[in-house]
């Protein structure tokens, strides 16, 4: 029997052949999936997917998170989307994918792009705070700034997804009681492996960010939720603990973090 694990970050609306993808996840022992939207269109589709594939006999239970990703600000009309998030607040387990990304060309320096990202993120942090929802944070190149905004808003539950930033900021994130999540790049990314070494299992979630294409030495592949089992294996190796221990702990973490029933 495979250990029971949860993929806490998958973009199901970006996947072809979803019925088979989900059936494969079920067959691989994936216990649940958190489906994450990034803009108005994908948020709507994510909610539709949750109702359409609601069949625990053949698919893992799917829990939705909706938000506006910093890379998608221009594809959505933010105000309408914020209303949409609030209208659907009782259906979702988290706000996100939200955050800041200072690696985008237009956001490499202080200026209007960073300001806009900051306003859009602050708005979602505020929704999370008012409704006591956790927030799923994309923080590439803006790790410190994401932490600052989240902390200052008094957010209790935040996950810094696929964390690959500096160790000192990670230590502050952990000290604040926040989580990081381990993604399939842990098979080869030195920054991400370092973060997994630093974070205790008590503060870790597992995810795929599927359908991201990963490039381990064993060969590139397009990820899907079943590949969270690869993350489990690699995290167990990095932490030098049995897979079962990683599975039990991270599944318990995900249940408490997202308040899964
Ligand atoms: Zn993502």
GROMACS .gro file of C-alpha atoms and ligand atoms in nm:
model
  262
    1UNK     CA    1   0.000   0.000   0.000
    2UNK     CA    2   0.138   0.338  -0.106
    3UNK     CA    3   0.146   0.603   0.169
    4UNK     CA    4  -0.151   0.834   0.160
    5UNK     CA    5  -0.047   1.185   0.051
    6UNK     CA    6  -0.205   1.510  -0.066
    7UNK     CA    7  -0.106   1.721  -0.365
    8UNK     CA    8  -0.160   2.067  -0.216
    9UNK     CA    9  -0.099   2.264  -0.537
   10UNK     CA   10  -0.213   2.157  -0.883
   11UNK     CA   11  -0.346   2.363  -1.175
   12UNK     CA   12  -0.608   2.113  -1.287
   13UNK     CA   13  -0.769   2.354  -1.531
   14UNK     CA   14  -0.447   2.349  -1.736
   15UNK     CA   15  -0.455   1.971  -1.784
   16UNK     CA   16  -0.578   1.774  -2.081
   17UNK     CA   17  -0.746   1.439  -2.025
   18UNK     CA   18  -0.832   1.530  -1.669
   19UNK     CA   19  -1.052   1.226  -1.602
   20UNK     CA   20  -0.755   0.998  -1.661
   21UNK     CA   21  -0.514   1.226  -1.475
   22UNK     CA   22  -0.741   1.209  -1.170
   23UNK     CA   23  -0.799   0.835  -1.199
   24UNK     CA   24  -0.421   0.784  -1.209
   25UNK     CA   25  -0.384   0.998  -0.898
   26UNK     CA   26  -0.645   0.785  -0.722
   27UNK     CA   27  -0.470   0.465  -0.831
   28UNK     CA   28  -0.139   0.603  -0.700
   29UNK     CA   29  -0.294   0.652  -0.354
   30UNK     CA   30  -0.325   1.030  -0.368
   31UNK     CA   31  -0.573   1.109  -0.097
   32UNK     CA   32  -0.678   1.460  -0.204
   33UNK     CA   33  -0.583   1.744  -0.438
   34UNK     CA   34  -0.595   2.118  -0.379
   35UNK     CA   35  -0.678   2.268  -0.719
   36UNK     CA   36  -0.538   2.618  -0.756
   37UNK     CA   37  -0.658   2.892  -0.991
   38UNK     CA   38  -0.450   3.188  -1.108
   39UNK     CA   39  -0.695   3.429  -1.276
   40UNK     CA   40  -1.067   3.485  -1.323
   41UNK     CA   41  -1.102   3.231  -1.602
   42UNK     CA   42  -0.900   2.957  -1.433
   43UNK     CA   43  -1.069   3.027  -1.098
   44UNK     CA   44  -1.410   2.970  -1.258
   45UNK     CA   45  -1.288   2.655  -1.431
   46UNK     CA   46  -1.135   2.529  -1.107
   47UNK     CA   47  -1.471   2.556  -0.930
   48UNK     CA   48  -1.641   2.379  -1.222
   49UNK     CA   49  -1.384   2.098  -1.209
   50UNK     CA   50  -1.452   2.046  -0.840
   51UNK     CA   51  -1.823   1.985  -0.906
   52UNK     CA   52  -1.773   1.787  -1.227
   53UNK     CA   53  -1.522   1.541  -1.081
   54UNK     CA   54  -1.691   1.498  -0.747
   55UNK     CA   55  -1.683   1.117  -0.736
   56UNK     CA   56  -1.476   0.976  -0.449
   57UNK     CA   57  -1.508   0.622  -0.588
   58UNK     CA   58  -1.292   0.702  -0.889
   59UNK     CA   59  -1.123   1.037  -0.821
   60UNK     CA   60  -0.946   1.184  -0.517
   61UNK     CA   61  -1.150   1.458  -0.346
   62UNK     CA   62  -1.063   1.797  -0.496
   63UNK     CA   63  -1.060   2.115  -0.289
   64UNK     CA   64  -1.044   2.455  -0.463
   65UNK     CA   65  -0.827   2.762  -0.399
   66UNK     CA   66  -0.892   3.072  -0.608
   67UNK     CA   67  -0.696   3.392  -0.651
   68UNK     CA   68  -0.500   3.614  -0.886
   69UNK     CA   69  -0.137   3.521  -0.956
   70UNK     CA   70   0.111   3.810  -0.999
   71UNK     CA   71   0.184   3.684  -1.352
   72UNK     CA   72  -0.183   3.698  -1.446
   73UNK     CA   73  -0.279   4.045  -1.333
   74UNK     CA   74  -0.313   4.169  -1.688
   75UNK     CA   75  -0.541   3.885  -1.793
   76UNK     CA   76  -0.807   3.964  -1.534
   77UNK     CA   77  -1.002   4.265  -1.423
   78UNK     CA   78  -0.898   4.258  -1.056
   79UNK     CA   79  -1.202   4.424  -0.896
   80UNK     CA   80  -1.447   4.183  -1.057
   81UNK     CA   81  -1.227   3.894  -0.954
   82UNK     CA   82  -1.208   4.007  -0.592
   83UNK     CA   83  -1.589   4.010  -0.584
   84UNK     CA   84  -1.592   3.664  -0.739
   85UNK     CA   85  -1.357   3.534  -0.468
   86UNK     CA   86  -1.576   3.676  -0.191
   87UNK     CA   87  -1.894   3.538  -0.351
   88UNK     CA   88  -1.739   3.192  -0.351
   89UNK     CA   89  -1.561   3.214  -0.020
   90UNK     CA   90  -1.759   2.931   0.140
   91UNK     CA   91  -1.669   2.691  -0.142
   92UNK     CA   92  -1.293   2.737  -0.123
   93UNK     CA   93  -1.024   2.611   0.114
   94UNK     CA   94  -0.774   2.891   0.048
   95UNK     CA   95  -0.704   3.218  -0.131
   96UNK     CA   96  -0.445   3.178  -0.405
   97UNK     CA   97  -0.244   3.150  -0.601
   98UNK     CA   98  -0.146   3.499  -0.498
   99UNK     CA   99   0.178   3.677  -0.419
  100UNK     CA  100   0.457   3.881  -0.577
  101UNK     CA  101   0.711   3.797  -0.845
  102UNK     CA  102   1.003   4.037  -0.890
  103UNK     CA  103   1.168   3.824  -1.155
  104UNK     CA  104   0.928   3.936  -1.423
  105UNK     CA  105   1.102   4.178  -1.658
  106UNK     CA  106   0.874   4.473  -1.583
  107UNK     CA  107   0.902   4.417  -1.205
  108UNK     CA  108   1.279   4.393  -1.171
  109UNK     CA  109   1.295   4.743  -1.027
  110UNK     CA  110   1.067   4.951  -0.809
  111UNK     CA  111   0.795   5.104  -1.022
  112UNK     CA  112   0.434   5.071  -1.139
  113UNK     CA  113   0.451   4.693  -1.199
  114UNK     CA  114   0.564   4.625  -0.844
  115UNK     CA  115   0.305   4.867  -0.709
  116UNK     CA  116   0.026   4.696  -0.898
  117UNK     CA  117   0.140   4.352  -0.782
  118UNK     CA  118   0.153   4.487  -0.428
  119UNK     CA  119  -0.202   4.624  -0.441
  120UNK     CA  120  -0.342   4.303  -0.590
  121UNK     CA  121  -0.164   4.090  -0.330
  122UNK     CA  122  -0.267   4.318  -0.041
  123UNK     CA  123  -0.629   4.292  -0.149
  124UNK     CA  124  -0.616   3.911  -0.141
  125UNK     CA  125  -0.434   3.909   0.192
  126UNK     CA  126  -0.717   4.127   0.322
  127UNK     CA  127  -0.984   3.885   0.193
  128UNK     CA  128  -0.797   3.594   0.354
  129UNK     CA  129  -0.774   3.781   0.682
  130UNK     CA  130  -1.140   3.886   0.694
  131UNK     CA  131  -1.265   3.535   0.614
  132UNK     CA  132  -1.002   3.348   0.814
  133UNK     CA  133  -0.879   3.155   0.509
  134UNK     CA  134  -0.524   3.038   0.449
  135UNK     CA  135  -0.331   3.193   0.161
  136UNK     CA  136  -0.116   3.019  -0.102
  137UNK     CA  137   0.178   3.244  -0.183
  138UNK     CA  138   0.395   3.265  -0.493
  139UNK     CA  139   0.699   3.462  -0.377
  140UNK     CA  140   0.969   3.431  -0.646
  141UNK     CA  141   1.229   3.705  -0.608
  142UNK     CA  142   1.006   3.880  -0.353
  143UNK     CA  143   1.032   3.643  -0.058
  144UNK     CA  144   1.096   3.911   0.202
  145UNK     CA  145   0.824   4.143   0.071
  146UNK     CA  146   0.566   3.861   0.067
  147UNK     CA  147   0.651   3.770   0.424
  148UNK     CA  148   0.632   4.132   0.537
  149UNK     CA  149   0.286   4.191   0.387
  150UNK     CA  150   0.149   3.862   0.517
  151UNK     CA  151   0.287   3.914   0.865
  152UNK     CA  152   0.179   4.278   0.891
  153UNK     CA  153  -0.175   4.185   0.791
  154UNK     CA  154  -0.190   3.942   1.083
  155UNK     CA  155  -0.242   3.636   0.863
  156UNK     CA  156  -0.227   3.314   1.063
  157UNK     CA  157  -0.209   3.052   0.788
  158UNK     CA  158   0.016   3.101   0.484
  159UNK     CA  159   0.212   2.861   0.266
  160UNK     CA  160   0.514   2.982   0.072
  161UNK     CA  161   0.469   2.744  -0.214
  162UNK     CA  162   0.771   2.578  -0.384
  163UNK     CA  163   0.998   2.790  -0.164
  164UNK     CA  164   1.341   2.838  -0.320
  165UNK     CA  165   1.447   3.166  -0.165
  166UNK     CA  166   1.711   3.264   0.090
  167UNK     CA  167   1.750   3.064   0.407
  168UNK     CA  168   1.728   3.361   0.647
  169UNK     CA  169   1.388   3.461   0.509
  170UNK     CA  170   1.271   3.100   0.533
  171UNK     CA  171   1.370   3.095   0.898
  172UNK     CA  172   1.156   3.405   0.957
  173UNK     CA  173   0.868   3.243   0.768
  174UNK     CA  174   0.891   2.936   0.989
  175UNK     CA  175   0.925   3.144   1.306
  176UNK     CA  176   0.600   3.315   1.211
  177UNK     CA  177   0.428   2.976   1.203
  178UNK     CA  178   0.392   2.971   0.824
  179UNK     CA  179   0.451   2.672   0.594
  180UNK     CA  180   0.660   2.599   0.288
  181UNK     CA  181   0.574   2.337   0.029
  182UNK     CA  182   0.802   2.089  -0.143
  183UNK     CA  183   0.768   2.054  -0.522
  184UNK     CA  184   0.917   1.808  -0.775
  185UNK     CA  185   1.219   2.031  -0.843
  186UNK     CA  186   1.350   1.894  -0.509
  187UNK     CA  187   1.505   1.618  -0.721
  188UNK     CA  188   1.757   1.865  -0.864
  189UNK     CA  189   1.725   2.230  -0.753
  190UNK     CA  190   1.994   2.317  -0.493
  191UNK     CA  191   1.792   2.615  -0.361
  192UNK     CA  192   1.477   2.410  -0.317
  193UNK     CA  193   1.663   2.117  -0.158
  194UNK     CA  194   1.825   2.358   0.086
  195UNK     CA  195   1.482   2.492   0.187
  196UNK     CA  196   1.359   2.136   0.247
  197UNK     CA  197   1.663   2.066   0.464
  198UNK     CA  198   1.594   2.380   0.665
  199UNK     CA  199   1.218   2.344   0.721
  200UNK     CA  200   1.098   2.090   0.977
  201UNK     CA  201   0.843   1.835   0.853
  202UNK     CA  202   0.594   1.996   1.092
  203UNK     CA  203   0.592   2.301   0.862
  204UNK     CA  204   0.594   2.127   0.525
  205UNK     CA  205   0.334   2.044   0.262
  206UNK     CA  206   0.383   1.841  -0.057
  207UNK     CA  207   0.277   1.959  -0.402
  208UNK     CA  208   0.336   1.923  -0.776
  209UNK     CA  209   0.243   2.267  -0.923
  210UNK     CA  210   0.135   2.045  -1.212
  211UNK     CA  211   0.133   2.060  -1.511
  212UNK     CA  212   0.476   2.224  -1.474
  213UNK     CA  213   0.745   2.045  -1.678
  214UNK     CA  214   1.035   1.933  -1.454
  215UNK     CA  215   1.385   1.849  -1.571
  216UNK     CA  216   1.552   1.598  -1.338
  217UNK     CA  217   1.862   1.410  -1.457
  218UNK     CA  218   1.642   1.103  -1.507
  219UNK     CA  219   1.453   1.283  -1.784
  220UNK     CA  220   1.212   1.572  -1.826
  221UNK     CA  221   0.843   1.513  -1.769
  222UNK     CA  222   0.516   1.702  -1.753
  223UNK     CA  223   0.388   1.668  -1.398
  224UNK     CA  224   0.044   1.563  -1.277
  225UNK     CA  225  -0.088   1.509  -0.923
  226UNK     CA  226   0.029   1.146  -0.899
  227UNK     CA  227   0.387   1.278  -0.919
  228UNK     CA  228   0.355   1.412  -0.566
  229UNK     CA  229   0.472   1.058  -0.479
  230UNK     CA  230   0.812   1.152  -0.630
  231UNK     CA  231   0.825   1.451  -0.397
  232UNK     CA  232   0.748   1.227  -0.101
  233UNK     CA  233   1.035   0.995  -0.194
  234UNK     CA  234   1.285   1.275  -0.240
  235UNK     CA  235   1.187   1.464   0.076
  236UNK     CA  236   1.229   1.140   0.274
  237UNK     CA  237   1.580   1.106   0.126
  238UNK     CA  238   1.674   1.469   0.195
  239UNK     CA  239   1.544   1.450   0.554
  240UNK     CA  240   1.677   1.096   0.598
  241UNK     CA  241   1.352   0.968   0.749
  242UNK     CA  242   1.112   0.693   0.636
  243UNK     CA  243   0.863   0.787   0.362
  244UNK     CA  244   0.579   0.686   0.589
  245UNK     CA  245   0.680   0.952   0.841
  246UNK     CA  246   0.687   1.224   0.574
  247UNK     CA  247   0.350   1.105   0.441
  248UNK     CA  248   0.180   1.101   0.780
  249UNK     CA  249   0.316   1.438   0.886
  250UNK     CA  250   0.256   1.630   0.562
  251UNK     CA  251  -0.094   1.484   0.520
  252UNK     CA  252  -0.179   1.585   0.875
  253UNK     CA  253  -0.034   1.933   0.806
  254UNK     CA  254  -0.241   1.973   0.489
  255UNK     CA  255  -0.560   1.864   0.664
  256UNK     CA  256  -0.512   2.118   0.941
  257UNK     CA  257  -0.382   2.398   0.717
  258UNK     CA  258  -0.668   2.382   0.464
  259UNK     CA  259  -0.922   2.265   0.721
  260UNK     CA  260  -1.007   1.964   0.503
  261UNK     CA  261  -1.297   1.751   0.616
  262LIG    ZN1  262   0.117   2.733  -0.910
   0.00000   0.00000   0.00000
